[in-house]
């Protein structure tokens, strides 16, 4: 069936990632799982191979490949270790795609090269106790005060949260006392007011990093909104 969808570049990606998974991941997969140890060294190596920016255009430091290449890489990693696969997958899709699809040029130039190289890991906060697939039930609020937002609320089940350097998250936007809808924001994870919970245990993904997030009077600039509107 691969012959229906694969071009030469896809077979090359498949062979490269399969070899990487066999030689670099498999020898330490059991150790990572038993120790519930996040695969930092493997993330760095995947960055060197271009896997951490697989769909990011070359002008931002990425590999400039397509979704088929991305899916192929995940499959090959997942054959050997699910934790490594979900770490790479969540970074590329949840952590990077919101910025790639909806960020303005300044945001892309600031963040995409670091994400694409693997220097910085990305995470995305959507799920809340009462809002997962039903994103319209989001309770987190970003209240505008002058030229910044004050964010309160929280997220659960956020993959890569404890290791990420950048976080995108969704929130209601409150202006002049009224909710104007739900927006996405991107912030460094050392932003004051962001608290990151303890690592959660997940069957099958023991070496990956999943945590709860808390926003407590977190102040962020208007420019943190993805696709920043005119003020």
mmCIF file with all atom_site columns, C-alpha atoms in Angstrom:
data_model
loop_
_atom_site.group_PDB
_atom_site.id
_atom_site.type_symbol
_atom_site.label_atom_id
_atom_site.label_alt_id
_atom_site.label_comp_id
_atom_site.label_asym_id
_atom_site.label_entity_id
_atom_site.label_seq_id
_atom_site.pdbx_PDB_ins_code
_atom_site.Cartn_x
_atom_site.Cartn_y
_atom_site.Cartn_z
_atom_site.occupancy
_atom_site.B_iso_or_equiv
_atom_site.pdbx_formal_charge
_atom_site.auth_seq_id
_atom_site.auth_comp_id
_atom_site.auth_asym_id
_atom_site.auth_atom_id
_atom_site.pdbx_PDB_model_num
ATOM 1   C CA . UNK A 1 1   ? 0.000   0.000  0.000  1.00 0.00 ? 1   UNK A CA 1
ATOM 2   C CA . UNK A 1 2   ? 2.955   2.326  0.585  1.00 0.00 ? 2   UNK A CA 1
ATOM 3   C CA . UNK A 1 3   ? 3.475   2.482  -3.155 1.00 0.00 ? 3   UNK A CA 1
ATOM 4   C CA . UNK A 1 4   ? 0.139   4.309  -3.457 1.00 0.00 ? 4   UNK A CA 1
ATOM 5   C CA . UNK A 1 5   ? 1.205   7.186  -1.218 1.00 0.00 ? 5   UNK A CA 1
ATOM 6   C CA . UNK A 1 6   ? 4.991   7.093  -0.938 1.00 0.00 ? 6   UNK A CA 1
ATOM 7   C CA . UNK A 1 7   ? 7.430   9.046  -3.016 1.00 0.00 ? 7   UNK A CA 1
ATOM 8   C CA . UNK A 1 8   ? 11.156  8.424  -2.895 1.00 0.00 ? 8   UNK A CA 1
ATOM 9   C CA . UNK A 1 9   ? 11.553  10.871 0.010  1.00 0.00 ? 9   UNK A CA 1
ATOM 10  C CA . UNK A 1 10  ? 9.041   8.900  2.095  1.00 0.00 ? 10  UNK A CA 1
ATOM 11  C CA . UNK A 1 11  ? 10.960  5.657  1.652  1.00 0.00 ? 11  UNK A CA 1
ATOM 12  C CA . UNK A 1 12  ? 14.135  7.518  2.645  1.00 0.00 ? 12  UNK A CA 1
ATOM 13  C CA . UNK A 1 13  ? 12.473  8.851  5.814  1.00 0.00 ? 13  UNK A CA 1
ATOM 14  C CA . UNK A 1 14  ? 11.151  5.384  6.619  1.00 0.00 ? 14  UNK A CA 1
ATOM 15  C CA . UNK A 1 15  ? 14.583  3.817  6.269  1.00 0.00 ? 15  UNK A CA 1
ATOM 16  C CA . UNK A 1 16  ? 16.321  6.565  8.253  1.00 0.00 ? 16  UNK A CA 1
ATOM 17  C CA . UNK A 1 17  ? 13.891  6.514  11.179 1.00 0.00 ? 17  UNK A CA 1
ATOM 18  C CA . UNK A 1 18  ? 13.728  2.732  11.234 1.00 0.00 ? 18  UNK A CA 1
ATOM 19  C CA . UNK A 1 19  ? 17.513  2.596  11.485 1.00 0.00 ? 19  UNK A CA 1
ATOM 20  C CA . UNK A 1 20  ? 17.531  5.291  14.192 1.00 0.00 ? 20  UNK A CA 1
ATOM 21  C CA . UNK A 1 21  ? 14.888  3.475  16.212 1.00 0.00 ? 21  UNK A CA 1
ATOM 22  C CA . UNK A 1 22  ? 16.768  0.194  15.933 1.00 0.00 ? 22  UNK A CA 1
ATOM 23  C CA . UNK A 1 23  ? 20.230  1.503  16.767 1.00 0.00 ? 23  UNK A CA 1
ATOM 24  C CA . UNK A 1 24  ? 19.527  4.397  19.153 1.00 0.00 ? 24  UNK A CA 1
ATOM 25  C CA . UNK A 1 25  ? 16.137  3.780  20.765 1.00 0.00 ? 25  UNK A CA 1
ATOM 26  C CA . UNK A 1 26  ? 15.828  0.009  21.123 1.00 0.00 ? 26  UNK A CA 1
ATOM 27  C CA . UNK A 1 27  ? 19.011  -0.508 23.199 1.00 0.00 ? 27  UNK A CA 1
ATOM 28  C CA . UNK A 1 28  ? 17.745  1.840  25.949 1.00 0.00 ? 28  UNK A CA 1
ATOM 29  C CA . UNK A 1 29  ? 13.963  1.473  25.590 1.00 0.00 ? 29  UNK A CA 1
ATOM 30  C CA . UNK A 1 30  ? 13.583  -0.930 28.521 1.00 0.00 ? 30  UNK A CA 1
ATOM 31  C CA . UNK A 1 31  ? 15.735  1.262  30.758 1.00 0.00 ? 31  UNK A CA 1
ATOM 32  C CA . UNK A 1 32  ? 13.708  4.374  29.883 1.00 0.00 ? 32  UNK A CA 1
ATOM 33  C CA . UNK A 1 33  ? 10.470  2.540  30.590 1.00 0.00 ? 33  UNK A CA 1
ATOM 34  C CA . UNK A 1 34  ? 11.544  0.969  33.873 1.00 0.00 ? 34  UNK A CA 1
ATOM 35  C CA . UNK A 1 35  ? 13.041  4.201  35.200 1.00 0.00 ? 35  UNK A CA 1
ATOM 36  C CA . UNK A 1 36  ? 10.261  6.358  33.732 1.00 0.00 ? 36  UNK A CA 1
ATOM 37  C CA . UNK A 1 37  ? 13.085  8.495  32.361 1.00 0.00 ? 37  UNK A CA 1
ATOM 38  C CA . UNK A 1 38  ? 12.384  11.216 29.808 1.00 0.00 ? 38  UNK A CA 1
ATOM 39  C CA . UNK A 1 39  ? 14.464  10.598 26.640 1.00 0.00 ? 39  UNK A CA 1
ATOM 40  C CA . UNK A 1 40  ? 16.301  13.960 26.491 1.00 0.00 ? 40  UNK A CA 1
ATOM 41  C CA . UNK A 1 41  ? 19.302  12.598 24.619 1.00 0.00 ? 41  UNK A CA 1
ATOM 42  C CA . UNK A 1 42  ? 17.069  10.988 22.011 1.00 0.00 ? 42  UNK A CA 1
ATOM 43  C CA . UNK A 1 43  ? 15.145  14.231 21.557 1.00 0.00 ? 43  UNK A CA 1
ATOM 44  C CA . UNK A 1 44  ? 18.434  16.006 20.843 1.00 0.00 ? 44  UNK A CA 1
ATOM 45  C CA . UNK A 1 45  ? 19.418  13.337 18.330 1.00 0.00 ? 45  UNK A CA 1
ATOM 46  C CA . UNK A 1 46  ? 16.006  13.519 16.656 1.00 0.00 ? 46  UNK A CA 1
ATOM 47  C CA . UNK A 1 47  ? 16.524  17.265 16.391 1.00 0.00 ? 47  UNK A CA 1
ATOM 48  C CA . UNK A 1 48  ? 19.833  16.692 14.613 1.00 0.00 ? 48  UNK A CA 1
ATOM 49  C CA . UNK A 1 49  ? 18.072  14.362 12.163 1.00 0.00 ? 49  UNK A CA 1
ATOM 50  C CA . UNK A 1 50  ? 15.402  16.977 11.435 1.00 0.00 ? 50  UNK A CA 1
ATOM 51  C CA . UNK A 1 51  ? 12.597  14.978 13.027 1.00 0.00 ? 51  UNK A CA 1
ATOM 52  C CA . UNK A 1 52  ? 11.642  17.669 15.554 1.00 0.00 ? 52  UNK A CA 1
ATOM 53  C CA . UNK A 1 53  ? 10.802  20.105 12.769 1.00 0.00 ? 53  UNK A CA 1
ATOM 54  C CA . UNK A 1 54  ? 9.711   17.630 10.161 1.00 0.00 ? 54  UNK A CA 1
ATOM 55  C CA . UNK A 1 55  ? 6.860   19.775 8.788  1.00 0.00 ? 55  UNK A CA 1
ATOM 56  C CA . UNK A 1 56  ? 8.431   23.171 9.501  1.00 0.00 ? 56  UNK A CA 1
ATOM 57  C CA . UNK A 1 57  ? 9.503   24.992 6.303  1.00 0.00 ? 57  UNK A CA 1
ATOM 58  C CA . UNK A 1 58  ? 13.214  25.151 5.617  1.00 0.00 ? 58  UNK A CA 1
ATOM 59  C CA . UNK A 1 59  ? 13.216  28.959 5.935  1.00 0.00 ? 59  UNK A CA 1
ATOM 60  C CA . UNK A 1 60  ? 12.492  28.509 9.651  1.00 0.00 ? 60  UNK A CA 1
ATOM 61  C CA . UNK A 1 61  ? 15.096  25.790 10.101 1.00 0.00 ? 61  UNK A CA 1
ATOM 62  C CA . UNK A 1 62  ? 12.820  22.798 9.565  1.00 0.00 ? 62  UNK A CA 1
ATOM 63  C CA . UNK A 1 63  ? 12.881  19.833 7.191  1.00 0.00 ? 63  UNK A CA 1
ATOM 64  C CA . UNK A 1 64  ? 9.998   21.090 5.061  1.00 0.00 ? 64  UNK A CA 1
ATOM 65  C CA . UNK A 1 65  ? 8.428   17.651 4.662  1.00 0.00 ? 65  UNK A CA 1
ATOM 66  C CA . UNK A 1 66  ? 4.780   16.615 4.543  1.00 0.00 ? 66  UNK A CA 1
ATOM 67  C CA . UNK A 1 67  ? 2.243   14.862 6.748  1.00 0.00 ? 67  UNK A CA 1
ATOM 68  C CA . UNK A 1 68  ? 3.022   11.490 5.174  1.00 0.00 ? 68  UNK A CA 1
ATOM 69  C CA . UNK A 1 69  ? 6.652   11.874 6.251  1.00 0.00 ? 69  UNK A CA 1
ATOM 70  C CA . UNK A 1 70  ? 5.509   12.812 9.761  1.00 0.00 ? 70  UNK A CA 1
ATOM 71  C CA . UNK A 1 71  ? 3.177   9.819  10.043 1.00 0.00 ? 71  UNK A CA 1
ATOM 72  C CA . UNK A 1 72  ? 5.882   7.495  8.705  1.00 0.00 ? 72  UNK A CA 1
ATOM 73  C CA . UNK A 1 73  ? 8.355   8.687  11.329 1.00 0.00 ? 73  UNK A CA 1
ATOM 74  C CA . UNK A 1 74  ? 5.837   8.184  14.144 1.00 0.00 ? 74  UNK A CA 1
ATOM 75  C CA . UNK A 1 75  ? 5.051   4.647  12.974 1.00 0.00 ? 75  UNK A CA 1
ATOM 76  C CA . UNK A 1 76  ? 8.712   3.680  12.851 1.00 0.00 ? 76  UNK A CA 1
ATOM 77  C CA . UNK A 1 77  ? 9.432   5.121  16.303 1.00 0.00 ? 77  UNK A CA 1
ATOM 78  C CA . UNK A 1 78  ? 6.274   3.570  17.715 1.00 0.00 ? 78  UNK A CA 1
ATOM 79  C CA . UNK A 1 79  ? 7.350   0.120  16.594 1.00 0.00 ? 79  UNK A CA 1
ATOM 80  C CA . UNK A 1 80  ? 10.160  0.334  19.136 1.00 0.00 ? 80  UNK A CA 1
ATOM 81  C CA . UNK A 1 81  ? 9.046   2.732  21.883 1.00 0.00 ? 81  UNK A CA 1
ATOM 82  C CA . UNK A 1 82  ? 5.691   4.454  22.337 1.00 0.00 ? 82  UNK A CA 1
ATOM 83  C CA . UNK A 1 83  ? 7.077   7.057  24.746 1.00 0.00 ? 83  UNK A CA 1
ATOM 84  C CA . UNK A 1 84  ? 9.651   8.314  22.252 1.00 0.00 ? 84  UNK A CA 1
ATOM 85  C CA . UNK A 1 85  ? 7.034   8.286  19.507 1.00 0.00 ? 85  UNK A CA 1
ATOM 86  C CA . UNK A 1 86  ? 4.470   10.316 21.483 1.00 0.00 ? 86  UNK A CA 1
ATOM 87  C CA . UNK A 1 87  ? 7.125   12.804 22.606 1.00 0.00 ? 87  UNK A CA 1
ATOM 88  C CA . UNK A 1 88  ? 8.111   13.485 19.003 1.00 0.00 ? 88  UNK A CA 1
ATOM 89  C CA . UNK A 1 89  ? 4.506   13.409 17.771 1.00 0.00 ? 89  UNK A CA 1
ATOM 90  C CA . UNK A 1 90  ? 3.141   15.792 20.410 1.00 0.00 ? 90  UNK A CA 1
ATOM 91  C CA . UNK A 1 91  ? 6.014   18.223 19.846 1.00 0.00 ? 91  UNK A CA 1
ATOM 92  C CA . UNK A 1 92  ? 5.504   18.341 16.081 1.00 0.00 ? 92  UNK A CA 1
ATOM 93  C CA . UNK A 1 93  ? 1.720   18.377 16.013 1.00 0.00 ? 93  UNK A CA 1
ATOM 94  C CA . UNK A 1 94  ? 0.366   19.852 19.246 1.00 0.00 ? 94  UNK A CA 1
ATOM 95  C CA . UNK A 1 95  ? 3.442   21.866 20.139 1.00 0.00 ? 95  UNK A CA 1
ATOM 96  C CA . UNK A 1 96  ? 4.438   23.265 16.745 1.00 0.00 ? 96  UNK A CA 1
ATOM 97  C CA . UNK A 1 97  ? 1.480   23.208 14.353 1.00 0.00 ? 97  UNK A CA 1
ATOM 98  C CA . UNK A 1 98  ? -0.620  25.891 16.098 1.00 0.00 ? 98  UNK A CA 1
ATOM 99  C CA . UNK A 1 99  ? 2.294   28.302 15.719 1.00 0.00 ? 99  UNK A CA 1
ATOM 100 C CA . UNK A 1 100 ? 3.022   27.173 12.176 1.00 0.00 ? 100 UNK A CA 1
ATOM 101 C CA . UNK A 1 101 ? -0.598  27.509 11.062 1.00 0.00 ? 101 UNK A CA 1
ATOM 102 C CA . UNK A 1 102 ? -1.760  30.562 12.999 1.00 0.00 ? 102 UNK A CA 1
ATOM 103 C CA . UNK A 1 103 ? 1.266   32.445 14.284 1.00 0.00 ? 103 UNK A CA 1
ATOM 104 C CA . UNK A 1 104 ? 2.262   35.779 12.796 1.00 0.00 ? 104 UNK A CA 1
ATOM 105 C CA . UNK A 1 105 ? 5.662   36.238 11.158 1.00 0.00 ? 105 UNK A CA 1
ATOM 106 C CA . UNK A 1 106 ? 7.321   37.636 14.287 1.00 0.00 ? 106 UNK A CA 1
ATOM 107 C CA . UNK A 1 107 ? 6.114   34.692 16.357 1.00 0.00 ? 107 UNK A CA 1
ATOM 108 C CA . UNK A 1 108 ? 7.294   32.197 13.746 1.00 0.00 ? 108 UNK A CA 1
ATOM 109 C CA . UNK A 1 109 ? 10.738  33.773 13.452 1.00 0.00 ? 109 UNK A CA 1
ATOM 110 C CA . UNK A 1 110 ? 11.088  33.892 17.233 1.00 0.00 ? 110 UNK A CA 1
ATOM 111 C CA . UNK A 1 111 ? 10.039  30.345 18.046 1.00 0.00 ? 111 UNK A CA 1
ATOM 112 C CA . UNK A 1 112 ? 10.043  27.983 15.041 1.00 0.00 ? 112 UNK A CA 1
ATOM 113 C CA . UNK A 1 113 ? 13.827  27.655 14.594 1.00 0.00 ? 113 UNK A CA 1
ATOM 114 C CA . UNK A 1 114 ? 14.254  26.562 18.216 1.00 0.00 ? 114 UNK A CA 1
ATOM 115 C CA . UNK A 1 115 ? 11.362  24.117 17.969 1.00 0.00 ? 115 UNK A CA 1
ATOM 116 C CA . UNK A 1 116 ? 12.554  22.711 14.649 1.00 0.00 ? 116 UNK A CA 1
ATOM 117 C CA . UNK A 1 117 ? 16.078  22.077 15.929 1.00 0.00 ? 117 UNK A CA 1
ATOM 118 C CA . UNK A 1 118 ? 14.861  20.298 19.054 1.00 0.00 ? 118 UNK A CA 1
ATOM 119 C CA . UNK A 1 119 ? 16.612  22.909 21.199 1.00 0.00 ? 119 UNK A CA 1
ATOM 120 C CA . UNK A 1 120 ? 13.193  23.752 22.636 1.00 0.00 ? 120 UNK A CA 1
ATOM 121 C CA . UNK A 1 121 ? 10.390  21.247 23.165 1.00 0.00 ? 121 UNK A CA 1
ATOM 122 C CA . UNK A 1 122 ? 6.803   22.301 22.532 1.00 0.00 ? 122 UNK A CA 1
ATOM 123 C CA . UNK A 1 123 ? 3.540   21.453 24.321 1.00 0.00 ? 123 UNK A CA 1
ATOM 124 C CA . UNK A 1 124 ? -0.106  22.399 23.861 1.00 0.00 ? 124 UNK A CA 1
ATOM 125 C CA . UNK A 1 125 ? -2.709  22.915 26.583 1.00 0.00 ? 125 UNK A CA 1
ATOM 126 C CA . UNK A 1 126 ? -6.325  22.318 25.564 1.00 0.00 ? 126 UNK A CA 1
ATOM 127 C CA . UNK A 1 127 ? -7.827  19.743 27.914 1.00 0.00 ? 127 UNK A CA 1
ATOM 128 C CA . UNK A 1 128 ? -9.434  20.840 31.174 1.00 0.00 ? 128 UNK A CA 1
ATOM 129 C CA . UNK A 1 129 ? -11.459 18.872 33.737 1.00 0.00 ? 129 UNK A CA 1
ATOM 130 C CA . UNK A 1 130 ? -14.650 20.016 31.975 1.00 0.00 ? 130 UNK A CA 1
ATOM 131 C CA . UNK A 1 131 ? -13.263 20.684 28.489 1.00 0.00 ? 131 UNK A CA 1
ATOM 132 C CA . UNK A 1 132 ? -11.459 18.280 26.191 1.00 0.00 ? 132 UNK A CA 1
ATOM 133 C CA . UNK A 1 133 ? -13.002 17.513 22.863 1.00 0.00 ? 133 UNK A CA 1
ATOM 134 C CA . UNK A 1 134 ? -15.651 20.061 23.872 1.00 0.00 ? 134 UNK A CA 1
ATOM 135 C CA . UNK A 1 135 ? -13.270 23.001 23.585 1.00 0.00 ? 135 UNK A CA 1
ATOM 136 C CA . UNK A 1 136 ? -16.197 25.393 23.806 1.00 0.00 ? 136 UNK A CA 1
ATOM 137 C CA . UNK A 1 137 ? -16.455 24.551 27.509 1.00 0.00 ? 137 UNK A CA 1
ATOM 138 C CA . UNK A 1 138 ? -13.012 26.014 28.236 1.00 0.00 ? 138 UNK A CA 1
ATOM 139 C CA . UNK A 1 139 ? -12.987 27.689 31.651 1.00 0.00 ? 139 UNK A CA 1
ATOM 140 C CA . UNK A 1 140 ? -9.498  29.224 31.592 1.00 0.00 ? 140 UNK A CA 1
ATOM 141 C CA . UNK A 1 141 ? -9.813  32.994 31.230 1.00 0.00 ? 141 UNK A CA 1
ATOM 142 C CA . UNK A 1 142 ? -7.465  35.632 29.831 1.00 0.00 ? 142 UNK A CA 1
ATOM 143 C CA . UNK A 1 143 ? -8.726  39.004 31.012 1.00 0.00 ? 143 UNK A CA 1
ATOM 144 C CA . UNK A 1 144 ? -7.377  41.998 29.163 1.00 0.00 ? 144 UNK A CA 1
ATOM 145 C CA . UNK A 1 145 ? -5.977  44.773 31.302 1.00 0.00 ? 145 UNK A CA 1
ATOM 146 C CA . UNK A 1 146 ? -4.367  47.492 29.214 1.00 0.00 ? 146 UNK A CA 1
ATOM 147 C CA . UNK A 1 147 ? -1.725  45.972 26.974 1.00 0.00 ? 147 UNK A CA 1
ATOM 148 C CA . UNK A 1 148 ? -1.570  42.582 28.684 1.00 0.00 ? 148 UNK A CA 1
ATOM 149 C CA . UNK A 1 149 ? -3.767  39.627 29.650 1.00 0.00 ? 149 UNK A CA 1
ATOM 150 C CA . UNK A 1 150 ? -4.153  38.190 33.156 1.00 0.00 ? 150 UNK A CA 1
ATOM 151 C CA . UNK A 1 151 ? -4.675  34.437 32.861 1.00 0.00 ? 151 UNK A CA 1
ATOM 152 C CA . UNK A 1 152 ? -6.292  32.163 35.458 1.00 0.00 ? 152 UNK A CA 1
ATOM 153 C CA . UNK A 1 153 ? -7.336  28.544 35.101 1.00 0.00 ? 153 UNK A CA 1
ATOM 154 C CA . UNK A 1 154 ? -5.599  25.275 34.323 1.00 0.00 ? 154 UNK A CA 1
ATOM 155 C CA . UNK A 1 155 ? -5.081  22.331 31.999 1.00 0.00 ? 155 UNK A CA 1
ATOM 156 C CA . UNK A 1 156 ? -4.776  18.573 32.479 1.00 0.00 ? 156 UNK A CA 1
ATOM 157 C CA . UNK A 1 157 ? -3.076  15.675 30.650 1.00 0.00 ? 157 UNK A CA 1
ATOM 158 C CA . UNK A 1 158 ? -0.562  17.917 28.873 1.00 0.00 ? 158 UNK A CA 1
ATOM 159 C CA . UNK A 1 159 ? 2.111   15.901 27.077 1.00 0.00 ? 159 UNK A CA 1
ATOM 160 C CA . UNK A 1 160 ? 5.701   17.257 27.251 1.00 0.00 ? 160 UNK A CA 1
ATOM 161 C CA . UNK A 1 161 ? 4.634   19.905 29.797 1.00 0.00 ? 161 UNK A CA 1
ATOM 162 C CA . UNK A 1 162 ? 7.451   19.319 32.269 1.00 0.00 ? 162 UNK A CA 1
ATOM 163 C CA . UNK A 1 163 ? 10.169  19.348 29.608 1.00 0.00 ? 163 UNK A CA 1
ATOM 164 C CA . UNK A 1 164 ? 8.815   21.977 27.227 1.00 0.00 ? 164 UNK A CA 1
ATOM 165 C CA . UNK A 1 165 ? 10.297  25.410 26.772 1.00 0.00 ? 165 UNK A CA 1
ATOM 166 C CA . UNK A 1 166 ? 7.258   26.723 24.917 1.00 0.00 ? 166 UNK A CA 1
ATOM 167 C CA . UNK A 1 167 ? 3.577   26.233 25.662 1.00 0.00 ? 167 UNK A CA 1
ATOM 168 C CA . UNK A 1 168 ? 0.583   27.015 23.492 1.00 0.00 ? 168 UNK A CA 1
ATOM 169 C CA . UNK A 1 169 ? -2.767  26.994 25.290 1.00 0.00 ? 169 UNK A CA 1
ATOM 170 C CA . UNK A 1 170 ? -6.390  27.900 24.761 1.00 0.00 ? 170 UNK A CA 1
ATOM 171 C CA . UNK A 1 171 ? -8.378  30.347 26.840 1.00 0.00 ? 171 UNK A CA 1
ATOM 172 C CA . UNK A 1 172 ? -11.508 32.417 26.871 1.00 0.00 ? 172 UNK A CA 1
ATOM 173 C CA . UNK A 1 173 ? -10.670 36.044 26.136 1.00 0.00 ? 173 UNK A CA 1
ATOM 174 C CA . UNK A 1 174 ? -12.403 38.617 28.331 1.00 0.00 ? 174 UNK A CA 1
ATOM 175 C CA . UNK A 1 175 ? -12.445 42.249 27.255 1.00 0.00 ? 175 UNK A CA 1
ATOM 176 C CA . UNK A 1 176 ? -14.427 44.956 29.053 1.00 0.00 ? 176 UNK A CA 1
ATOM 177 C CA . UNK A 1 177 ? -16.142 42.270 31.097 1.00 0.00 ? 177 UNK A CA 1
ATOM 178 C CA . UNK A 1 178 ? -17.368 40.261 28.099 1.00 0.00 ? 178 UNK A CA 1
ATOM 179 C CA . UNK A 1 179 ? -16.121 36.993 26.617 1.00 0.00 ? 179 UNK A CA 1
ATOM 180 C CA . UNK A 1 180 ? -15.214 37.543 22.967 1.00 0.00 ? 180 UNK A CA 1
ATOM 181 C CA . UNK A 1 181 ? -14.443 33.895 22.285 1.00 0.00 ? 181 UNK A CA 1
ATOM 182 C CA . UNK A 1 182 ? -11.635 31.393 22.671 1.00 0.00 ? 182 UNK A CA 1
ATOM 183 C CA . UNK A 1 183 ? -8.117  32.122 21.478 1.00 0.00 ? 183 UNK A CA 1
ATOM 184 C CA . UNK A 1 184 ? -4.746  30.384 21.563 1.00 0.00 ? 184 UNK A CA 1
ATOM 185 C CA . UNK A 1 185 ? -1.644  31.901 23.135 1.00 0.00 ? 185 UNK A CA 1
ATOM 186 C CA . UNK A 1 186 ? 2.023   30.954 23.086 1.00 0.00 ? 186 UNK A CA 1
ATOM 187 C CA . UNK A 1 187 ? 4.373   31.589 26.011 1.00 0.00 ? 187 UNK A CA 1
ATOM 188 C CA . UNK A 1 188 ? 7.732   30.470 27.391 1.00 0.00 ? 188 UNK A CA 1
ATOM 189 C CA . UNK A 1 189 ? 7.251   27.963 30.203 1.00 0.00 ? 189 UNK A CA 1
ATOM 190 C CA . UNK A 1 190 ? 9.251   30.111 32.634 1.00 0.00 ? 190 UNK A CA 1
ATOM 191 C CA . UNK A 1 191 ? 6.523   32.761 32.561 1.00 0.00 ? 191 UNK A CA 1
ATOM 192 C CA . UNK A 1 192 ? 5.688   33.840 36.139 1.00 0.00 ? 192 UNK A CA 1
ATOM 193 C CA . UNK A 1 193 ? 2.267   32.587 37.190 1.00 0.00 ? 193 UNK A CA 1
ATOM 194 C CA . UNK A 1 194 ? 2.545   29.315 35.265 1.00 0.00 ? 194 UNK A CA 1
ATOM 195 C CA . UNK A 1 195 ? 2.833   26.367 37.642 1.00 0.00 ? 195 UNK A CA 1
ATOM 196 C CA . UNK A 1 196 ? 3.581   22.862 36.361 1.00 0.00 ? 196 UNK A CA 1
ATOM 197 C CA . UNK A 1 197 ? 2.338   19.869 38.327 1.00 0.00 ? 197 UNK A CA 1
ATOM 198 C CA . UNK A 1 198 ? 3.969   16.530 39.090 1.00 0.00 ? 198 UNK A CA 1
ATOM 199 C CA . UNK A 1 199 ? 4.616   14.005 36.364 1.00 0.00 ? 199 UNK A CA 1
ATOM 200 C CA . UNK A 1 200 ? 1.704   11.605 35.910 1.00 0.00 ? 200 UNK A CA 1
ATOM 201 C CA . UNK A 1 201 ? 2.032   7.861  35.451 1.00 0.00 ? 201 UNK A CA 1
ATOM 202 C CA . UNK A 1 202 ? 0.725   6.644  32.093 1.00 0.00 ? 202 UNK A CA 1
ATOM 203 C CA . UNK A 1 203 ? 0.615   2.984  31.133 1.00 0.00 ? 203 UNK A CA 1
ATOM 204 C CA . UNK A 1 204 ? 2.621   2.341  27.993 1.00 0.00 ? 204 UNK A CA 1
ATOM 205 C CA . UNK A 1 205 ? 4.116   5.865  27.948 1.00 0.00 ? 205 UNK A CA 1
ATOM 206 C CA . UNK A 1 206 ? 6.157   5.742  31.145 1.00 0.00 ? 206 UNK A CA 1
ATOM 207 C CA . UNK A 1 207 ? 9.132   7.642  29.731 1.00 0.00 ? 207 UNK A CA 1
ATOM 208 C CA . UNK A 1 208 ? 7.022   10.448 28.276 1.00 0.00 ? 208 UNK A CA 1
ATOM 209 C CA . UNK A 1 209 ? 6.089   13.522 30.301 1.00 0.00 ? 209 UNK A CA 1
ATOM 210 C CA . UNK A 1 210 ? 2.439   14.352 31.074 1.00 0.00 ? 210 UNK A CA 1
ATOM 211 C CA . UNK A 1 211 ? 1.407   16.913 33.689 1.00 0.00 ? 211 UNK A CA 1
ATOM 212 C CA . UNK A 1 212 ? -1.231  19.298 34.937 1.00 0.00 ? 212 UNK A CA 1
ATOM 213 C CA . UNK A 1 213 ? -0.825  23.056 34.462 1.00 0.00 ? 213 UNK A CA 1
ATOM 214 C CA . UNK A 1 214 ? -2.049  25.926 36.613 1.00 0.00 ? 214 UNK A CA 1
ATOM 215 C CA . UNK A 1 215 ? -2.367  29.573 35.605 1.00 0.00 ? 215 UNK A CA 1
ATOM 216 C CA . UNK A 1 216 ? -2.371  31.875 38.618 1.00 0.00 ? 216 UNK A CA 1
ATOM 217 C CA . UNK A 1 217 ? -2.650  35.568 37.766 1.00 0.00 ? 217 UNK A CA 1
ATOM 218 C CA . UNK A 1 218 ? -0.241  34.923 34.909 1.00 0.00 ? 218 UNK A CA 1
ATOM 219 C CA . UNK A 1 219 ? 0.535   38.139 33.037 1.00 0.00 ? 219 UNK A CA 1
ATOM 220 C CA . UNK A 1 220 ? 1.263   37.845 29.310 1.00 0.00 ? 220 UNK A CA 1
ATOM 221 C CA . UNK A 1 221 ? 1.542   40.484 26.568 1.00 0.00 ? 221 UNK A CA 1
ATOM 222 C CA . UNK A 1 222 ? -1.098  40.945 23.873 1.00 0.00 ? 222 UNK A CA 1
ATOM 223 C CA . UNK A 1 223 ? 1.504   39.692 21.402 1.00 0.00 ? 223 UNK A CA 1
ATOM 224 C CA . UNK A 1 224 ? 1.322   36.234 23.009 1.00 0.00 ? 224 UNK A CA 1
ATOM 225 C CA . UNK A 1 225 ? -1.953  35.565 21.214 1.00 0.00 ? 225 UNK A CA 1
ATOM 226 C CA . UNK A 1 226 ? -1.480  33.418 18.120 1.00 0.00 ? 226 UNK A CA 1
ATOM 227 C CA . UNK A 1 227 ? -2.566  35.457 15.135 1.00 0.00 ? 227 UNK A CA 1
ATOM 228 C CA . UNK A 1 228 ? -2.386  38.608 17.235 1.00 0.00 ? 228 UNK A CA 1
ATOM 229 C CA . UNK A 1 229 ? -5.265  40.960 16.316 1.00 0.00 ? 229 UNK A CA 1
ATOM 230 C CA . UNK A 1 230 ? -4.857  44.679 15.881 1.00 0.00 ? 230 UNK A CA 1
ATOM 231 C CA . UNK A 1 231 ? -5.179  46.345 19.291 1.00 0.00 ? 231 UNK A CA 1
#
